[in-house]
Every structure is written in structure tokens, then in C-alpha cells.
mmCIF file with all atom_site columns, C-alpha atoms in Angstrom:
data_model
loop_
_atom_site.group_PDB
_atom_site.id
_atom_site.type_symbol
_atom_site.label_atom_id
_atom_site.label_alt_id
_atom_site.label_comp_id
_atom_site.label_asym_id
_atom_site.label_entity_id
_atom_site.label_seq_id
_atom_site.pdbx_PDB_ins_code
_atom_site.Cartn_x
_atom_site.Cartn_y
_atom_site.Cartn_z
_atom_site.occupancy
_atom_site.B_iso_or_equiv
_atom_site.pdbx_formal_charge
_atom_site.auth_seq_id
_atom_site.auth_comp_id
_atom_site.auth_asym_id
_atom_site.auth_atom_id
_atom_site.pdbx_PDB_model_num
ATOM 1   C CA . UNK J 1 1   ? 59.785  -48.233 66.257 1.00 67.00 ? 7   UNK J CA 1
ATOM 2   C CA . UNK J 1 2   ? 58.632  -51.279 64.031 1.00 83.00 ? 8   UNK J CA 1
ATOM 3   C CA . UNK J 1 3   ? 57.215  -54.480 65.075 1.00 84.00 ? 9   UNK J CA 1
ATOM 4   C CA . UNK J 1 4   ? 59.557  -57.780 65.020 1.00 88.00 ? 10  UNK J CA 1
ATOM 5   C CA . UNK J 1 5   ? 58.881  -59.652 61.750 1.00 87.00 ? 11  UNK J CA 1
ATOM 6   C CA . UNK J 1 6   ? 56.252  -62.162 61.826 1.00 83.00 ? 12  UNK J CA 1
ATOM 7   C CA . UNK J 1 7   ? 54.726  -60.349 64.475 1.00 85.00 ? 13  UNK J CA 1
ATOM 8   C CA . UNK J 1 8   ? 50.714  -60.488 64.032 1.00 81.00 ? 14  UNK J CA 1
ATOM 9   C CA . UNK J 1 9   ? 48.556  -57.448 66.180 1.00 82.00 ? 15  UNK J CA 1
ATOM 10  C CA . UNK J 1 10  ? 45.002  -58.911 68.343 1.00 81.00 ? 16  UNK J CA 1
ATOM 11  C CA . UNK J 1 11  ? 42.746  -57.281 65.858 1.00 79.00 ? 17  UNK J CA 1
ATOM 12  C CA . UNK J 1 12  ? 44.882  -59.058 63.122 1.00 77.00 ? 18  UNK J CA 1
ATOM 13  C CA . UNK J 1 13  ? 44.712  -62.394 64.335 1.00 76.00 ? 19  UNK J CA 1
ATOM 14  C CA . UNK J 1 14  ? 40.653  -62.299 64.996 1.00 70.00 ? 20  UNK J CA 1
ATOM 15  C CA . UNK J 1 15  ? 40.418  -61.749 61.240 1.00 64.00 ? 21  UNK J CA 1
ATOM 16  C CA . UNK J 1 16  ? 42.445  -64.403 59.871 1.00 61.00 ? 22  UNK J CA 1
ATOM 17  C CA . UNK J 1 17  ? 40.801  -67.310 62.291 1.00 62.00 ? 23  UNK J CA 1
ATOM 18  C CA . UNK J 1 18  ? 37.494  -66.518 60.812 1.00 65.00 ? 24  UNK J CA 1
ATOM 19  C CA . UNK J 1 19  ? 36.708  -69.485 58.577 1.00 71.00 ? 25  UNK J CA 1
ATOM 20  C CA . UNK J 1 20  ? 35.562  -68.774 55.136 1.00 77.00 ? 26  UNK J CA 1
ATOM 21  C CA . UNK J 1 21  ? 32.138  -70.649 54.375 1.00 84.00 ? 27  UNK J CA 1
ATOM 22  C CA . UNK J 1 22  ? 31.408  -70.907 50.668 1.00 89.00 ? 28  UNK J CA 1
ATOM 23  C CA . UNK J 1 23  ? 27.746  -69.992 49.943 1.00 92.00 ? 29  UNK J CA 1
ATOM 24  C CA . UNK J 1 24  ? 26.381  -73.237 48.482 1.00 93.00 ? 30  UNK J CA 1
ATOM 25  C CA . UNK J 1 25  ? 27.749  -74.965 51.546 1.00 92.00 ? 31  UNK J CA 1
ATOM 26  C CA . UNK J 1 26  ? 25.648  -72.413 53.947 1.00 92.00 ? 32  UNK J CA 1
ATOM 27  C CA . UNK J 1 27  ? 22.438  -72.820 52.098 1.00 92.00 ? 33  UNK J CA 1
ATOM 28  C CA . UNK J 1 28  ? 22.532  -76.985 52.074 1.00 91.00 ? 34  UNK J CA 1
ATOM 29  C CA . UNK J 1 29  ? 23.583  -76.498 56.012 1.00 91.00 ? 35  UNK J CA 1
ATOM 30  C CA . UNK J 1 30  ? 20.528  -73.967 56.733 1.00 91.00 ? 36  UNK J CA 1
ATOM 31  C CA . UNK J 1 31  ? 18.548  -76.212 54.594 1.00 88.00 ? 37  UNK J CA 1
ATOM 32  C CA . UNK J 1 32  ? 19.821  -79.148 57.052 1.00 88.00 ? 38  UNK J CA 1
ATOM 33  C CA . UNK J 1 33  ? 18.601  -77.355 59.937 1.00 90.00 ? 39  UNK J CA 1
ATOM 34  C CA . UNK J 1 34  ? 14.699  -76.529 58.722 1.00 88.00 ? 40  UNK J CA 1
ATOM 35  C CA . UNK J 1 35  ? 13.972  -80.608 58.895 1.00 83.00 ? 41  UNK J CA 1
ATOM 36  C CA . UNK J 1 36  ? 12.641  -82.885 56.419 1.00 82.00 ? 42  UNK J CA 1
ATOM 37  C CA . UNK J 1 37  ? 9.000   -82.281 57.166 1.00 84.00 ? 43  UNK J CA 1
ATOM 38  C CA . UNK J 1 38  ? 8.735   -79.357 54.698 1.00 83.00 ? 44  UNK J CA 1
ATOM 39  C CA . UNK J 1 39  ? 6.959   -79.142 51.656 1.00 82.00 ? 45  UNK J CA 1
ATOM 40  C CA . UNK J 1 40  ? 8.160   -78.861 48.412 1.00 84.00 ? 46  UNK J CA 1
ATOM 41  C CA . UNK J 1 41  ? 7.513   -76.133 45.637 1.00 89.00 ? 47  UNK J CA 1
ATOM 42  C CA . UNK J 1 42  ? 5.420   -77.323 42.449 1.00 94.00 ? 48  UNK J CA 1
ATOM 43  C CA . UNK J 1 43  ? 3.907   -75.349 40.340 1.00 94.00 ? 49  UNK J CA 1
ATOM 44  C CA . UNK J 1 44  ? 0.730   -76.346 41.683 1.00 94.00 ? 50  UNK J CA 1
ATOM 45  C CA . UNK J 1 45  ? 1.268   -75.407 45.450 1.00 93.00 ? 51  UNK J CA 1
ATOM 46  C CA . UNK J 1 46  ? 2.916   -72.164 44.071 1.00 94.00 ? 52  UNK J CA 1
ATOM 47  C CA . UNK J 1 47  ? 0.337   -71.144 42.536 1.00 96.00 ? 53  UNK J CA 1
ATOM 48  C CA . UNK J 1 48  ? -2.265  -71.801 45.155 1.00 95.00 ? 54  UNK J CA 1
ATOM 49  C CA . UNK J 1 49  ? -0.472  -70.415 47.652 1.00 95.00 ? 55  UNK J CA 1
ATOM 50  C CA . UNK J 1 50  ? -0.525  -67.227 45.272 1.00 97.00 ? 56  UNK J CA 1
ATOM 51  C CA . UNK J 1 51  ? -4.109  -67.087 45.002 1.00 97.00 ? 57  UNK J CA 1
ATOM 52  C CA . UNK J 1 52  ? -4.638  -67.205 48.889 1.00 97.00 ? 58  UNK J CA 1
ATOM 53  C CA . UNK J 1 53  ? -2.212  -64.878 49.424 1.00 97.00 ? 59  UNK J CA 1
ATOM 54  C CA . UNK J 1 54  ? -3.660  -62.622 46.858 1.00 97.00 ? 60  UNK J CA 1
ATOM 55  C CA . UNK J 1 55  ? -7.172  -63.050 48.187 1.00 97.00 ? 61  UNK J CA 1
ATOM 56  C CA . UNK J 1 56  ? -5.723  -62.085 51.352 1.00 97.00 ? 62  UNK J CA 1
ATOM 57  C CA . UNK J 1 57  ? -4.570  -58.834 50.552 1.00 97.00 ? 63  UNK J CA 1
ATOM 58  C CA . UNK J 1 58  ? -7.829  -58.231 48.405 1.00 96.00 ? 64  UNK J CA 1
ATOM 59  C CA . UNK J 1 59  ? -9.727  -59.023 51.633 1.00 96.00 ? 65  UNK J CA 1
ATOM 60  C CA . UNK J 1 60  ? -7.497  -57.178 54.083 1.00 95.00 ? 66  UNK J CA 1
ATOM 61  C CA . UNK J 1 61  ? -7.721  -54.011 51.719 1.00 91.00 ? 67  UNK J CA 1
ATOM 62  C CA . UNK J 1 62  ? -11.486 -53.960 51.768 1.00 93.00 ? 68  UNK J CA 1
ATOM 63  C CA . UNK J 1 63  ? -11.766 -54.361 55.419 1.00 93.00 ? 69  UNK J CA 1
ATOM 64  C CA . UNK J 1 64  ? -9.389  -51.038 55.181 1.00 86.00 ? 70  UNK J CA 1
ATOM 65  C CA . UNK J 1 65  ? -11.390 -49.382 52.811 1.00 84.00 ? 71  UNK J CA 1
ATOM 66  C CA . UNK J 1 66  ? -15.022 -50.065 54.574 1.00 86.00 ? 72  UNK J CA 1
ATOM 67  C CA . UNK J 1 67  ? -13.413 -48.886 58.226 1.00 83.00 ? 73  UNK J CA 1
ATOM 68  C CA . UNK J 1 68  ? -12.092 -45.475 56.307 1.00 79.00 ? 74  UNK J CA 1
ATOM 69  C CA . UNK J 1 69  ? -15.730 -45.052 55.032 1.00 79.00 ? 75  UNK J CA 1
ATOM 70  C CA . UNK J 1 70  ? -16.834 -45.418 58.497 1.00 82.00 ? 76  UNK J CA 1
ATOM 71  C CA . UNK J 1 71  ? -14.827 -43.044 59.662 1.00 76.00 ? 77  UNK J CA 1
ATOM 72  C CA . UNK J 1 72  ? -15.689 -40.672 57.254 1.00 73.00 ? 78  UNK J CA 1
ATOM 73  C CA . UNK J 1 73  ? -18.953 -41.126 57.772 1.00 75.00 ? 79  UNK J CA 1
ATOM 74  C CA . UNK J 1 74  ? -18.673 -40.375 61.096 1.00 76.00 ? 80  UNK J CA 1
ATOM 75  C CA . UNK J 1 75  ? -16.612 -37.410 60.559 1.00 72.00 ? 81  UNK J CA 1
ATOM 76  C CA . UNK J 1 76  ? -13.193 -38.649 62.331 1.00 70.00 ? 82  UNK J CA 1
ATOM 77  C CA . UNK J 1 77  ? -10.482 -37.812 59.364 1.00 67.00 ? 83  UNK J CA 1
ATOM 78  C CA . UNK J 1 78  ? -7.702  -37.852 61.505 1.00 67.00 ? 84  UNK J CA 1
ATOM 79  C CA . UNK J 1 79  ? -6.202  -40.999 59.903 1.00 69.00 ? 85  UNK J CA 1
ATOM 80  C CA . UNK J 1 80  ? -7.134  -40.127 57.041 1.00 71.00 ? 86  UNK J CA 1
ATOM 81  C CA . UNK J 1 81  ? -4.731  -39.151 53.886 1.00 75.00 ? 87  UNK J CA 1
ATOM 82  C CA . UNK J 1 82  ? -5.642  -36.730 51.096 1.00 75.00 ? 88  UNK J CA 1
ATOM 83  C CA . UNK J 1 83  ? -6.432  -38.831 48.405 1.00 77.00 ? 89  UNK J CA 1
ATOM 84  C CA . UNK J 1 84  ? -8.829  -41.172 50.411 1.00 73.00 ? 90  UNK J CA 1
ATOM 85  C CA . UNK J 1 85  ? -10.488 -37.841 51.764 1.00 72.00 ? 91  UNK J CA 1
ATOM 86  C CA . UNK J 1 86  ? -11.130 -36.984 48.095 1.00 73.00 ? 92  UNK J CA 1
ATOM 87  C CA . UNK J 1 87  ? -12.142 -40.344 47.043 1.00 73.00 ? 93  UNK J CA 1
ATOM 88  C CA . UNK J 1 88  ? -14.636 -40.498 49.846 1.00 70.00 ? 94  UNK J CA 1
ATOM 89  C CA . UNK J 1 89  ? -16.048 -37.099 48.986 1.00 68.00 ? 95  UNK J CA 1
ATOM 90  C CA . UNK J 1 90  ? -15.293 -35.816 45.103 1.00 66.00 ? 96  UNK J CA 1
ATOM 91  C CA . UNK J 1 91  ? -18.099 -33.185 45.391 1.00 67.00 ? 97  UNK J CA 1
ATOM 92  C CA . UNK J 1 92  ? -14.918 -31.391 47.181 1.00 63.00 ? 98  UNK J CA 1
ATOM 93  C CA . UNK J 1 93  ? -12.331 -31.602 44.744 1.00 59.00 ? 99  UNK J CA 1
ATOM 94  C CA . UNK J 1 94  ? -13.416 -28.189 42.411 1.00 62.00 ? 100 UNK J CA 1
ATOM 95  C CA . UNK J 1 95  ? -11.055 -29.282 39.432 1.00 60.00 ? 101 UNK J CA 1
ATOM 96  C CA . UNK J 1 96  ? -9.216  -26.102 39.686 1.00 60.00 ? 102 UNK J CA 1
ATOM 97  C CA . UNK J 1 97  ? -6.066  -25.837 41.647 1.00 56.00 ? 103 UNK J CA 1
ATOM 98  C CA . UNK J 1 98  ? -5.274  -23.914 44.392 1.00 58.00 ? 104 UNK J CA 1
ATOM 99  C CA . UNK J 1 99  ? -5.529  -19.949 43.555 1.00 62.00 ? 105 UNK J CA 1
ATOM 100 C CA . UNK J 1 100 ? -2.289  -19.102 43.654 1.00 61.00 ? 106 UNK J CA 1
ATOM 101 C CA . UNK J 1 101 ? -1.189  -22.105 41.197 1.00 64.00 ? 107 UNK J CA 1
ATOM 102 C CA . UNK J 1 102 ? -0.123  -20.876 37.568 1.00 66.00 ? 108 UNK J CA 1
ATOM 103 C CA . UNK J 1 103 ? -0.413  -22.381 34.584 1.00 67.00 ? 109 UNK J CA 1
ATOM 104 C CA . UNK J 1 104 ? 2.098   -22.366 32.277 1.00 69.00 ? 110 UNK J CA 1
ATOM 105 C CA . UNK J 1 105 ? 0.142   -24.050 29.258 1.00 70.00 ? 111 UNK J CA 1
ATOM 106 C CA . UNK J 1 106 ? -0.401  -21.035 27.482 1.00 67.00 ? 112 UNK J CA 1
ATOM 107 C CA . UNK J 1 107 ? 3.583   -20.064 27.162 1.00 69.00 ? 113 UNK J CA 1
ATOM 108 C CA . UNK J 1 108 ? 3.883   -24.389 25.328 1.00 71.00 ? 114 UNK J CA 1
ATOM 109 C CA . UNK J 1 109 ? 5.044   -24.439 22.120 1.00 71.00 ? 115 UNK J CA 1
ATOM 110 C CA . UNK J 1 110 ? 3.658   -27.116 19.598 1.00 68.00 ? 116 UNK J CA 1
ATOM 111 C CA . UNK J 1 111 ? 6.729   -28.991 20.258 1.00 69.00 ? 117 UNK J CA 1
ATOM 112 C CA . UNK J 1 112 ? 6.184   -29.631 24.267 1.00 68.00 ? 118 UNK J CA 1
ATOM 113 C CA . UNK J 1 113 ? 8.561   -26.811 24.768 1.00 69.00 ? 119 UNK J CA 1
ATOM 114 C CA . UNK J 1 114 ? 8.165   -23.745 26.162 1.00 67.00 ? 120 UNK J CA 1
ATOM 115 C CA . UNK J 1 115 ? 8.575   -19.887 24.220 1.00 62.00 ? 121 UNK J CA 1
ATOM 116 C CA . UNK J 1 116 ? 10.460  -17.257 25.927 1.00 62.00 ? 122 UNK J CA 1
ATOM 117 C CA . UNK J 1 117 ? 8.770   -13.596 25.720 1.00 60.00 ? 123 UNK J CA 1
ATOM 118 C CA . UNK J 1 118 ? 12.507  -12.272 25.549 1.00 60.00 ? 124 UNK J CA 1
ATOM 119 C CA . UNK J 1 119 ? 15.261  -13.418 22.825 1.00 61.00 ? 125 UNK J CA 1
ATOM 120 C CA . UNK J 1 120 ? 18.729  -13.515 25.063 1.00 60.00 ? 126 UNK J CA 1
ATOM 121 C CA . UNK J 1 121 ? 20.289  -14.756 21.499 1.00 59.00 ? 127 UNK J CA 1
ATOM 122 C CA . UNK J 1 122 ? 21.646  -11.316 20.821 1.00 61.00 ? 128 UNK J CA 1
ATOM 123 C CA . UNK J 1 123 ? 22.634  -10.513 24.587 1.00 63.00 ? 129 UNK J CA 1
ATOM 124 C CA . UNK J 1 124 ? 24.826  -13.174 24.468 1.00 67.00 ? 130 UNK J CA 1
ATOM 125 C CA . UNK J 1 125 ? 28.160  -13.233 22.397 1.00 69.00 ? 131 UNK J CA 1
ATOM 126 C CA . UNK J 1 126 ? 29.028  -16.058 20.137 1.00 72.00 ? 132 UNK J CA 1
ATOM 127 C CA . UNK J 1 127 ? 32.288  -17.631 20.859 1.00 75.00 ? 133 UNK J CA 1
ATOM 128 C CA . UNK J 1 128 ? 33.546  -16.289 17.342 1.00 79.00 ? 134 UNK J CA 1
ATOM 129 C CA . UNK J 1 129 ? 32.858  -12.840 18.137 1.00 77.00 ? 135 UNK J CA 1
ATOM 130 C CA . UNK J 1 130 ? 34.725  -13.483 21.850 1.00 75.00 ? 136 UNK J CA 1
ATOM 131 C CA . UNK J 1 131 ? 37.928  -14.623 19.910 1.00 77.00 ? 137 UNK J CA 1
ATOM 132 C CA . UNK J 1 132 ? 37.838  -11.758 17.601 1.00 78.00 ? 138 UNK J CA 1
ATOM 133 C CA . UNK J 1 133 ? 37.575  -9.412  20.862 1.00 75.00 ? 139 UNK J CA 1
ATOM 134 C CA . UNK J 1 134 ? 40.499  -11.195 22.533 1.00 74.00 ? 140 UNK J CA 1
ATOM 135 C CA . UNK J 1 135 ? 43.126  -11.337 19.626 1.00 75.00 ? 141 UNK J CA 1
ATOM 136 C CA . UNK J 1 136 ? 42.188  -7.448  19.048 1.00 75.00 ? 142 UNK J CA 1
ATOM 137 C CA . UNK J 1 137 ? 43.634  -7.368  22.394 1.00 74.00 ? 143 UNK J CA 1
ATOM 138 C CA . UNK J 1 138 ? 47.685  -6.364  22.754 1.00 65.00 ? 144 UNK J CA 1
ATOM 139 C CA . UNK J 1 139 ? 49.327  -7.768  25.730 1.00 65.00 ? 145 UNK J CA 1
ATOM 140 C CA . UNK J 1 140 ? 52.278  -5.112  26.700 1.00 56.00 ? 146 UNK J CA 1
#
């Protein structure tokens, strides 16, 4: 069963009455819409506003930092993460690792690379010796 020529499905017809809105034409209307009482961007109130902003952050981390240390201090670490539970307290942090950590410094080579104890050169045919085996081989 096939539909009559011309004909165009619901679905179809939702698609092609959506109007295409170039993207330079968008931005000037949405710039329409904000008003005329906005301020431009200079280099001057860029930059200022940079420096507040940054001073902001700079602030709001230290306010962060000073309630951590008050928590630590009074022993609630139950927001705290591992890193700011070591920086609080370094006396913790041993400089070795845990025991059952390895370390594989020993086994470096002077290149950055690491030495094998076994040579698997030998185990492992070269492809010259494989195509020796397989024309030795008669098919029947």
C-alpha cells in the first residue's frame, strides 16, 4: 500500500513549518530584548570586573579553608576529604605508602623502562622460522 503522491504525513508537516532563524539574526533579536540600559565591555570594566571576581573567589576560598580548620579542630572530619585531612595534620602522613604497596623502582632501567627477570625472546618464534615450519609442511 503506498501513499498518494504529494501526500505529506503529521509528523512531516510539523517539521517543514518550523522557520529557520539564521544565528546572527537570533543574537541581535536576544540582544533587542535585554534593553538599552546595559553596559558596555571596555577593557577597563573587563578588567575590573576580573579583579572583583577574582577577589571573590580568593575570599570565598579562605572562608572555606578557616571553617575546615575549625572543624578539624574540633574533631568533626565528616566533610572532610583526604587531602585537606592531610594538609591540616602532616604529622600523619608517614611518607611511606600503604604496606602492601610495591615498588617497582628497583626493576627501572636507565632508560625509564623496565627489565624483565625472564628473556621470552627465545620462547617465541620469529616469523622466518614460522615460514620455514609451514612450507616444510606437505598438504595431501
Amino acid at each position: 500500500h503506498a501513499l498518494p503522491p504529494g501526500f505529506v504525513l503529521k509528523k512531516d508537516r510539523k517539521l517543514e513549518e518550523k522557520e529557520e532563524i539564521s544565528l546572527e539574526d537570533f543574537l541581535e533579536t536576544e540582544r533587542h530584548k535585554l534593553g538599552s540600559n546595559q553596559t558596555p565591555v571596555t577593557l577597563e570594566s573587563f578588567t575590573a570586573w576580573k579583579a572583583a571576581r577574582q577577589a571573590r573567589k580568593e575570599a570565598e576560598e579562605q572562608q572555606s579553608q578557616n571553617a575546615k580548620e575549625k572543624a578539624y579542630k574540633a574533631g568533626k572530619l565528616a566533610n572532610m576529604s583526604g587531602r585537606d585531612f592531610f594538609q591540616f595534620n602532616p604529622e600523619l602522613d608517614d611518607g611511606e605508602g600503604d604496606e602492601d604497596s610495591f615498588d617497582f623502582a628497583q626493576y627501572r632501567n636507565a632508560d625509564g623502562g623496565y627489565h624483565q627477570d625472564t628473556d621470552y625472546s627465545e620462547a617465541v618464534p620469529s616469523a622466518d622460522t614460522v615460514a620455514e615450519g609451514v612450507k616444510e609442511l606437505e598438504i595431501e
